Amino acid sequence: MSTHGTEAPRPIRIALLGCGTVGGEVVRLLTEQAGELAARVGAPLELAGIAVRRPDKHPELPPQLLTPDPAKLIESDADVVVELIGGIEPVRDWLLAALHKGKSVVTANKALLAECSGELSEAADSSGADLYFEAAVAGAIPLLRPLRESLAGDRITRVMGIVNGTTNYILSAMDSTGAGYAETLDEASRLGYAEADPTADVDGYDAASKAAILASLAFHSRVTVADVHREGIAGVSSSDILAAQKIGRVVKLLAICERVTAEEGAESVSARVHPVMIPRAHQLAGVGGAFNAVYVEADAAGELMFYGQGAGGAPTASAVLGDLVTVARNRVLAGRGPRESAHAALPIRPMGQTPTRYHISLDVADRAGVLAQVAQVFAVHDVSIAAVRQRDRLSTASLVIVTHSAPDSALQSTVDEISRLDVVREVVSVMRVEGEDS
Amino acid sequence: MSTHGTEAPRPIRIALLGCGTVGGEVVRLLTEQAGELAARVGAPLELAGIAVRRPDKHPELPPQLLTPDPAKLIESDADVVVELIGGIEPVRDWLLAALHKGKSVVTANKALLAECSGELSEAADSSGADLYFEAAVAGAIPLLRPLRESLAGDRITRVMGIVNGTTNYILSAMDSTGAGYAETLDEASRLGYAEADPTADVDGYDAASKAAILASLAFHSRVTVADVHREGIAGVSSSDILAAQKIGRVVKLLAICERVTAEEGAESVSARVHPVMIPRAHQLAGVGGAFNAVYVEADAAGELMFYGQGAGGAPTASAVLGDLVTVARNRVLAGRGPRESAHAALPIRPMGQTPTRYHISLDVADRAGVLAQVAQVFAVHDVSIAAVRQRDRLSTASLVIVTHSAPDSALQSTVDEISRLDVVREVVSVMRVEGEDS
């Protein structure tokens, strides 16, 4: 279908499900930039309807477009469904129905994608519809399209990033003020950087959903949120922050997705979210406040970094609009975007078998032979020590150890056994480390 | 056309024009990752032929694929032409012929695109072929696809970046050693960071081509290299580097593409390449050696940064392969990527009318009233001074001025007139500045 004919092109009709902060921005941009967007798409973009829970609460929106019933819009003649409601049910059923009907879907729903992207992709494939979700990970940062398309000819080995702004804000604040976790969380809530119920952020659920989406795309495999090892930041103490500072590092909550190659050559995927000490010179260390940044390593491309705003109405709307222009263009040109690429189907590597490195800071008895005893525990568990620092008698944390890479379960067992040694008065801080130079 | 049928999909046949460092990597990746790539595309990728000047010099390549005649491959049954020869003629004619025949084109040829992308795009449109060129700007960094697609629903206001590794290496070295330009260039050549003939890099031609491509995509307008104001780094002295250090800045060669809005609301595009002093805290300041990084500012997305390797065989091949997978997928799905988007057709703003800010470091006579005289010249040219620092009598450069934004021609005239003042013994350094905090 060409748009260069003499007849005016048919508008692309859009059903918008949900109209909160992001949806409001999407409507604003669709309206304000209507001419520009029509030129870029090759046809006007037209709102077919907007589903909101309480139409009477939206005097700013055209009343004839409003409906409290999303299912009605799925049944309508809309070409594209933009979903900004969130959560799994009943959204899952609506989007499956839309895709089966051949409507393309643009969604920012990370929880849904991290649980059912396979099912959604199959529905899209069955009818030839598009499924795009750039806004689901790292807000405005163009990250998924590069992973899905720009790096499609390369072999990605690692995706590691700061993908949750709330936890990054809290950890940055703890690092600069020295305050504890609970106090800093309170302050963040007061300032609006944390939700009233911050569980999804601080316990790492949000980041884990994003890790599942990133790992699926990077490794051409289906990875769901259940496959992601998850630890939040509630256990990060000011002792941890201080211990990190003492070795020139900073604590960040990272989503880490890796292609792990076993000795016999078999590949698997490790996806995890947990606090990590990274060197202060690392580019991710400088990412402060509510910003997001993601590192990607690929065989041919080498190291790449993507940086930008990870949340907020306008930035998220930018990502939604980008997807909307793409799927609308595909309609006009009778084309299709890339389908799900899950052909590699790599197995998930359990956290216990994932190679990690630990930092361990101990308060130990002030007598000879302590290091020998501690080192013996590492040796028994086949964990190799990279660096040891012993402090003088006046210091409280008197033994700091950073290990080489070992299976996470061996490191956990080592820490357990060390904590039970008579000579160890207190385990001051235990945290995984990433990045060289420690 | 579905790939889910029972019959084996027809291979996508590729003609490779040029097989140097990048081409060799492309062949290697096509061979080593054949299975993976076929799964991602939905059909095998098959080399139809490789054009090299001297087939006998390539014992590493399958002899039956080699030809010294690119035109023969354009006439062949290849579906896709990958062009890695470079230069304008005769490559332009070959690619136009390929596109008119409906063959999709993947190219890394920045000079060609910066001069004839309109003509190439029209040829692609005439037959429905794809034209992709991610590798032409910033090597492996996925930058053009985000600009063309992810940000297609946003309004980009600025693209600013380090897009030439050779000049970045030289300026980084001058900053850390204090050595002069000529000496540092010699050292860079010796170490292989600069070509035997470094003109294209050090005089800014390479960066100007990239600026033209970036400005075209960002502002949906046709910008050619002739529209780009270009200054290289040959004029950067150790006095400039030192002057930058004294005000907490660093000198970088930047490509700057801006949407400029005049008072009456009319928009135009400014595209320029020249040395700039940026604050040391700026994220681009930390980009050292041969790395590339590009900042993008958009209305809704806010600030974004993309970072990675801007050159080299494998990184460039990664970008080529990504494009190749995309255009091959489009063949399999009978779809098409986005077409040229030049509908905005914004006019080019001449450099003289582009708002810039200057840093000026002067060695002035040691007597009262000098600042008044100098300030008077600024006032006459309607240039507003942002900051002045006067040094004591022992210092050589005794007056340092940073201006507010003003038309570049007014700043040039101001500098010209100041240099002729009796009280000015020497203009120690004049350079444009970007970024806040000076």
mmCIF file of C-alpha atoms in Angstrom, chain A residues 161-424:
data_model
loop_
_atom_site.group_PDB
_atom_site.id
_atom_site.type_symbol
_atom_site.label_atom_id
_atom_site.label_comp_id
_atom_site.label_asym_id
_atom_site.label_seq_id
_atom_site.Cartn_x
_atom_site.Cartn_y
_atom_site.Cartn_z
ATOM 1 C CA GLY A 161 22.494 -1.830 34.314
ATOM 2 C CA ILE A 162 20.761 0.476 36.697
ATOM 3 C CA VAL A 163 17.126 0.034 35.698
ATOM 4 C CA ASN A 164 15.277 1.272 38.792
ATOM 5 C CA GLY A 165 15.401 4.962 39.629
ATOM 6 C CA THR A 166 13.942 4.740 43.144
ATOM 7 C CA THR A 167 16.583 2.363 44.455
ATOM 8 C CA ASN A 168 19.319 4.279 42.669
ATOM 9 C CA TYR A 169 18.130 7.467 44.323
ATOM 10 C CA ILE A 170 18.140 5.806 47.776
ATOM 11 C CA LEU A 171 21.576 4.209 47.362
ATOM 12 C CA SER A 172 23.046 7.462 45.985
ATOM 13 C CA ALA A 173 21.638 9.324 48.992
ATOM 14 C CA MET A 174 22.978 6.729 51.465
ATOM 15 C CA ASP A 175 26.388 7.028 49.812
ATOM 16 C CA SER A 176 26.514 10.795 50.105
ATOM 17 C CA THR A 177 24.889 11.255 53.544
ATOM 18 C CA GLY A 178 25.996 8.103 55.363
ATOM 19 C CA ALA A 179 22.428 7.678 56.613
ATOM 20 C CA GLY A 180 20.844 4.256 57.048
ATOM 21 C CA TYR A 181 18.379 2.554 54.731
ATOM 22 C CA ALA A 182 15.125 3.115 56.651
ATOM 23 C CA GLU A 183 15.812 6.789 57.221
ATOM 24 C CA THR A 184 16.763 7.358 53.576
ATOM 25 C CA LEU A 185 13.683 5.531 52.302
ATOM 26 C CA ASP A 186 11.482 7.757 54.492
ATOM 27 C CA GLU A 187 13.134 10.829 53.061
ATOM 28 C CA ALA A 188 12.751 9.525 49.484
ATOM 29 C CA SER A 189 9.022 8.906 50.077
ATOM 30 C CA ARG A 190 8.622 12.374 51.498
ATOM 31 C CA LEU A 191 10.294 13.889 48.420
ATOM 32 C CA GLY A 192 8.234 11.788 46.014
ATOM 33 C CA TYR A 193 11.115 9.607 44.817
ATOM 34 C CA ALA A 194 9.542 6.496 46.321
ATOM 35 C CA GLU A 195 5.945 5.260 46.050
ATOM 36 C CA ALA A 196 3.690 5.068 49.107
ATOM 37 C CA ASP A 197 4.161 1.296 48.865
ATOM 38 C CA PRO A 198 7.767 1.002 47.712
ATOM 39 C CA THR A 199 7.877 -2.823 47.708
ATOM 40 C CA ALA A 200 8.048 -3.290 43.939
ATOM 41 C CA ASP A 201 11.071 -1.014 43.765
ATOM 42 C CA VAL A 202 13.066 -1.670 46.941
ATOM 43 C CA ASP A 203 12.568 -5.433 46.903
ATOM 44 C CA GLY A 204 13.784 -5.589 43.311
ATOM 45 C CA TYR A 205 10.574 -6.834 41.653
ATOM 46 C CA ASP A 206 10.561 -3.973 39.150
ATOM 47 C CA ALA A 207 14.214 -4.509 38.242
ATOM 48 C CA ALA A 208 13.700 -8.276 38.018
ATOM 49 C CA SER A 209 10.911 -7.845 35.454
ATOM 50 C CA LYS A 210 13.203 -5.639 33.409
ATOM 51 C CA ALA A 211 16.052 -8.152 33.731
ATOM 52 C CA ALA A 212 13.767 -10.871 32.362
ATOM 53 C CA ILE A 213 12.869 -8.722 29.351
ATOM 54 C CA LEU A 214 16.490 -7.755 28.697
ATOM 55 C CA ALA A 215 17.768 -11.329 29.030
ATOM 56 C CA SER A 216 15.087 -12.618 26.656
ATOM 57 C CA LEU A 217 16.038 -10.144 23.948
ATOM 58 C CA ALA A 218 19.799 -10.297 24.453
ATOM 59 C CA PHE A 219 20.046 -14.069 24.444
ATOM 60 C CA HIS A 220 17.180 -15.008 22.098
ATOM 61 C CA SER A 221 15.602 -17.120 24.808
ATOM 62 C CA ARG A 222 12.473 -16.973 26.895
ATOM 63 C CA VAL A 223 13.358 -15.701 30.330
ATOM 64 C CA THR A 224 10.545 -14.932 32.757
ATOM 65 C CA VAL A 225 10.652 -13.068 36.043
ATOM 66 C CA ALA A 226 10.565 -16.405 37.866
ATOM 67 C CA ASP A 227 13.969 -17.180 36.308
ATOM 68 C CA VAL A 228 15.561 -14.053 37.765
ATOM 69 C CA HIS A 229 17.380 -14.265 41.086
ATOM 70 C CA ARG A 230 16.196 -11.262 43.073
ATOM 71 C CA GLU A 231 17.508 -9.427 46.137
ATOM 72 C CA GLY A 232 16.394 -5.910 47.025
ATOM 73 C CA ILE A 233 18.149 -3.111 48.864
ATOM 74 C CA ALA A 234 16.422 -3.429 52.259
ATOM 75 C CA GLY A 235 19.436 -5.359 53.534
ATOM 76 C CA VAL A 236 21.961 -2.713 52.491
ATOM 77 C CA SER A 237 23.337 -1.115 55.654
ATOM 78 C CA SER A 238 25.454 1.935 56.213
ATOM 79 C CA SER A 239 28.243 -0.539 57.069
ATOM 80 C CA ASP A 240 27.987 -1.868 53.522
ATOM 81 C CA ILE A 241 28.137 1.634 52.073
ATOM 82 C CA LEU A 242 31.146 2.450 54.255
ATOM 83 C CA ALA A 243 32.875 -0.823 53.399
ATOM 84 C CA ALA A 244 32.403 -0.050 49.702
ATOM 85 C CA GLN A 245 33.821 3.446 50.152
ATOM 86 C CA LYS A 246 36.886 2.026 51.902
ATOM 87 C CA ILE A 247 37.764 -0.053 48.846
ATOM 88 C CA GLY A 248 37.006 2.743 46.346
ATOM 89 C CA ARG A 249 33.616 1.390 45.355
ATOM 90 C CA VAL A 250 29.981 2.353 45.444
ATOM 91 C CA VAL A 251 26.858 0.228 46.020
ATOM 92 C CA LYS A 252 24.336 -0.011 43.176
ATOM 93 C CA LEU A 253 21.321 -2.232 42.605
ATOM 94 C CA LEU A 254 22.097 -3.838 39.257
ATOM 95 C CA ALA A 255 20.207 -6.031 36.873
ATOM 96 C CA ILE A 256 22.805 -8.416 35.445
ATOM 97 C CA CYS A 257 22.085 -10.697 32.508
ATOM 98 C CA GLU A 258 24.927 -12.913 31.365
ATOM 99 C CA ARG A 259 25.635 -15.589 28.858
ATOM 100 C CA VAL A 260 27.542 -18.194 30.898
ATOM 101 C CA THR A 261 29.640 -20.741 29.054
ATOM 102 C CA ALA A 262 30.422 -23.917 30.989
ATOM 103 C CA GLU A 263 33.777 -25.650 30.661
ATOM 104 C CA GLU A 264 32.354 -28.186 28.245
ATOM 105 C CA GLY A 265 31.048 -25.300 26.079
ATOM 106 C CA ALA A 266 27.353 -25.502 26.929
ATOM 107 C CA GLU A 267 25.770 -22.054 27.221
ATOM 108 C CA SER A 268 23.195 -20.879 29.697
ATOM 109 C CA VAL A 269 21.674 -17.611 30.843
ATOM 110 C CA SER A 270 22.071 -16.064 34.264
ATOM 111 C CA ALA A 271 19.697 -13.246 35.170
ATOM 112 C CA ARG A 272 19.863 -11.607 38.561
ATOM 113 C CA VAL A 273 19.111 -8.450 40.488
ATOM 114 C CA HIS A 274 21.009 -7.651 43.661
ATOM 115 C CA PRO A 275 23.135 -4.958 45.291
ATOM 116 C CA VAL A 276 26.685 -4.844 43.942
ATOM 117 C CA MET A 277 29.842 -2.938 44.794
ATOM 118 C CA ILE A 278 31.301 -1.429 41.609
ATOM 119 C CA PRO A 279 34.464 0.690 41.274
ATOM 120 C CA ARG A 280 33.905 4.435 41.573
ATOM 121 C CA ALA A 281 35.627 4.834 38.212
ATOM 122 C CA HIS A 282 33.073 2.567 36.524
ATOM 123 C CA GLN A 283 30.726 4.495 34.218
ATOM 124 C CA LEU A 284 27.682 3.089 36.006
ATOM 125 C CA ALA A 285 29.020 4.449 39.325
ATOM 126 C CA GLY A 286 28.504 8.015 38.165
ATOM 127 C CA VAL A 287 24.844 7.491 37.338
ATOM 128 C CA GLY A 288 23.100 9.328 40.132
ATOM 129 C CA GLY A 289 19.596 10.106 41.288
ATOM 130 C CA ALA A 290 16.724 8.731 39.283
ATOM 131 C CA PHE A 291 18.694 8.184 36.051
ATOM 132 C CA ASN A 292 19.048 4.784 34.401
ATOM 133 C CA ALA A 293 22.005 3.428 32.475
ATOM 134 C CA VAL A 294 22.663 0.098 30.864
ATOM 135 C CA TYR A 295 25.958 -1.448 29.729
ATOM 136 C CA VAL A 296 25.961 -3.968 26.947
ATOM 137 C CA GLU A 297 28.893 -6.140 25.964
ATOM 138 C CA ALA A 298 28.909 -7.964 22.646
ATOM 139 C CA ASP A 299 31.587 -9.970 20.867
ATOM 140 C CA ALA A 300 32.025 -7.684 17.875
ATOM 141 C CA ALA A 301 30.630 -4.367 19.145
ATOM 142 C CA GLY A 302 32.600 -4.429 22.391
ATOM 143 C CA GLU A 303 31.285 -2.242 25.220
ATOM 144 C CA LEU A 304 28.276 0.005 24.724
ATOM 145 C CA MET A 305 26.448 2.221 27.171
ATOM 146 C CA PHE A 306 22.970 3.751 27.044
ATOM 147 C CA TYR A 307 22.035 6.502 29.481
ATOM 148 C CA GLY A 308 18.924 8.567 30.127
ATOM 149 C CA GLN A 309 15.775 9.051 32.141
ATOM 150 C CA GLY A 310 14.279 5.772 33.232
ATOM 151 C CA ALA A 311 10.870 6.953 34.345
ATOM 152 C CA GLY A 312 8.488 9.880 34.353
ATOM 153 C CA GLY A 313 5.528 10.818 32.206
ATOM 154 C CA ALA A 314 7.206 12.587 29.298
ATOM 155 C CA PRO A 315 10.248 10.298 28.929
ATOM 156 C CA THR A 316 8.084 7.169 29.019
ATOM 157 C CA ALA A 317 5.651 8.762 26.574
ATOM 158 C CA SER A 318 8.581 9.416 24.208
ATOM 159 C CA ALA A 319 9.305 5.695 24.104
ATOM 160 C CA VAL A 320 5.615 4.861 23.629
ATOM 161 C CA LEU A 321 5.317 7.355 20.768
ATOM 162 C CA GLY A 322 8.430 5.956 19.074
ATOM 163 C CA ASP A 323 6.860 2.514 19.100
ATOM 164 C CA LEU A 324 3.542 3.913 17.973
ATOM 165 C CA VAL A 325 5.128 5.615 14.957
ATOM 166 C CA THR A 326 6.904 2.360 14.079
ATOM 167 C CA VAL A 327 3.825 0.126 14.241
ATOM 168 C CA ALA A 328 1.725 2.734 12.445
ATOM 169 C CA ARG A 329 4.349 2.982 9.686
ATOM 170 C CA ASN A 330 4.306 -0.794 9.438
ATOM 171 C CA ARG A 331 0.515 -0.616 8.922
ATOM 172 C CA VAL A 332 0.880 1.983 6.196
ATOM 173 C CA LEU A 333 3.602 -0.009 4.440
ATOM 174 C CA ALA A 334 1.887 -3.358 5.098
ATOM 175 C CA GLY A 335 5.090 -4.447 6.807
ATOM 176 C CA ARG A 336 5.994 -5.903 10.161
ATOM 177 C CA GLY A 337 8.606 -5.365 12.809
ATOM 178 C CA PRO A 338 10.878 -8.139 14.020
ATOM 179 C CA ARG A 339 9.127 -11.048 15.653
ATOM 180 C CA GLU A 340 10.089 -12.671 18.909
ATOM 181 C CA SER A 341 13.496 -14.257 18.585
ATOM 182 C CA ALA A 342 13.645 -17.082 21.120
ATOM 183 C CA HIS A 343 15.284 -19.674 18.913
ATOM 184 C CA ALA A 344 18.378 -20.090 21.069
ATOM 185 C CA ALA A 345 16.245 -21.324 24.001
ATOM 186 C CA LEU A 346 19.206 -21.290 26.372
ATOM 187 C CA PRO A 347 18.573 -22.881 29.769
ATOM 188 C CA ILE A 348 18.573 -20.768 32.919
ATOM 189 C CA ARG A 349 21.560 -21.123 35.178
ATOM 190 C CA PRO A 350 20.558 -21.257 38.856
ATOM 191 C CA MET A 351 22.040 -18.507 41.025
ATOM 192 C CA GLY A 352 24.038 -21.045 43.066
ATOM 193 C CA GLN A 353 25.932 -22.099 39.932
ATOM 194 C CA THR A 354 26.411 -18.562 38.613
ATOM 195 C CA PRO A 355 29.992 -17.316 38.918
ATOM 196 C CA THR A 356 30.195 -14.223 41.131
ATOM 197 C CA ARG A 357 32.799 -12.449 43.238
ATOM 198 C CA TYR A 358 32.358 -11.399 46.855
ATOM 199 C CA HIS A 359 33.592 -8.662 49.102
ATOM 200 C CA ILE A 360 33.660 -9.707 52.768
ATOM 201 C CA SER A 361 34.491 -7.360 55.606
ATOM 202 C CA LEU A 362 35.061 -8.994 58.999
ATOM 203 C CA ASP A 363 35.640 -7.845 62.538
ATOM 204 C CA VAL A 364 38.052 -10.441 63.853
ATOM 205 C CA ALA A 365 39.824 -11.284 67.091
ATOM 206 C CA ASP A 366 43.092 -9.503 67.570
ATOM 207 C CA ARG A 367 45.470 -12.437 67.598
ATOM 208 C CA ALA A 368 47.910 -14.257 65.375
ATOM 209 C CA GLY A 369 46.733 -16.943 62.965
ATOM 210 C CA VAL A 370 43.324 -15.451 62.273
ATOM 211 C CA LEU A 371 43.995 -14.948 58.566
ATOM 212 C CA ALA A 372 45.270 -18.506 58.298
ATOM 213 C CA GLN A 373 42.054 -19.856 59.806
ATOM 214 C CA VAL A 374 39.847 -17.699 57.578
ATOM 215 C CA ALA A 375 41.866 -18.510 54.464
ATOM 216 C CA GLN A 376 41.537 -22.200 55.249
ATOM 217 C CA VAL A 377 37.732 -21.918 54.987
ATOM 218 C CA PHE A 378 38.044 -20.347 51.545
ATOM 219 C CA ALA A 379 40.400 -23.134 50.471
ATOM 220 C CA VAL A 380 38.032 -25.865 51.650
ATOM 221 C CA HIS A 381 35.260 -24.369 49.518
ATOM 222 C CA ASP A 382 37.615 -23.983 46.557
ATOM 223 C CA VAL A 383 37.168 -20.210 46.568
ATOM 224 C CA SER A 384 40.247 -18.277 45.541
ATOM 225 C CA ILE A 385 41.091 -15.006 47.311
ATOM 226 C CA ALA A 386 41.996 -12.032 45.082
ATOM 227 C CA ALA A 387 42.955 -9.486 47.749
ATOM 228 C CA VAL A 388 43.170 -9.233 51.524
ATOM 229 C CA ARG A 389 43.609 -6.161 53.632
ATOM 230 C CA GLN A 390 44.280 -6.396 57.387
ATOM 231 C CA ARG A 391 43.791 -3.314 59.488
ATOM 232 C CA ASP A 392 45.696 -2.310 62.583
ATOM 233 C CA ARG A 393 44.388 -2.926 66.115
ATOM 234 C CA LEU A 394 42.482 0.336 66.340
ATOM 235 C CA SER A 395 40.219 -0.414 63.441
ATOM 236 C CA THR A 396 36.956 -2.261 63.956
ATOM 237 C CA ALA A 397 36.625 -4.076 60.630
ATOM 238 C CA SER A 398 40.003 -5.687 60.641
ATOM 239 C CA LEU A 399 39.940 -8.069 57.709
ATOM 240 C CA VAL A 400 38.680 -7.216 54.229
ATOM 241 C CA ILE A 401 38.659 -9.889 51.538
ATOM 242 C CA VAL A 402 37.724 -9.751 47.862
ATOM 243 C CA THR A 403 37.480 -13.096 46.116
ATOM 244 C CA HIS A 404 38.064 -14.284 42.605
ATOM 245 C CA SER A 405 35.094 -15.602 40.685
ATOM 246 C CA ALA A 406 33.461 -18.773 42.104
ATOM 247 C CA PRO A 407 30.006 -20.350 42.050
ATOM 248 C CA ASP A 408 27.688 -18.233 44.159
ATOM 249 C CA SER A 409 26.699 -21.200 46.364
ATOM 250 C CA ALA A 410 30.364 -21.870 47.229
ATOM 251 C CA LEU A 411 30.729 -18.215 48.225
ATOM 252 C CA GLN A 412 27.584 -18.370 50.350
ATOM 253 C CA SER A 413 28.807 -21.524 52.117
ATOM 254 C CA THR A 414 32.176 -19.914 52.709
ATOM 255 C CA VAL A 415 30.563 -16.865 54.311
ATOM 256 C CA ASP A 416 28.295 -19.079 56.458
ATOM 257 C CA GLU A 417 31.202 -21.076 57.764
ATOM 258 C CA ILE A 418 33.391 -18.043 58.365
ATOM 259 C CA SER A 419 30.638 -16.361 60.359
ATOM 260 C CA ARG A 420 30.675 -19.326 62.726
ATOM 261 C CA LEU A 421 34.437 -19.200 63.386
ATOM 262 C CA ASP A 422 35.343 -18.298 66.982
ATOM 263 C CA VAL A 423 37.858 -15.742 65.811
ATOM 264 C CA VAL A 424 35.215 -13.817 63.801
#
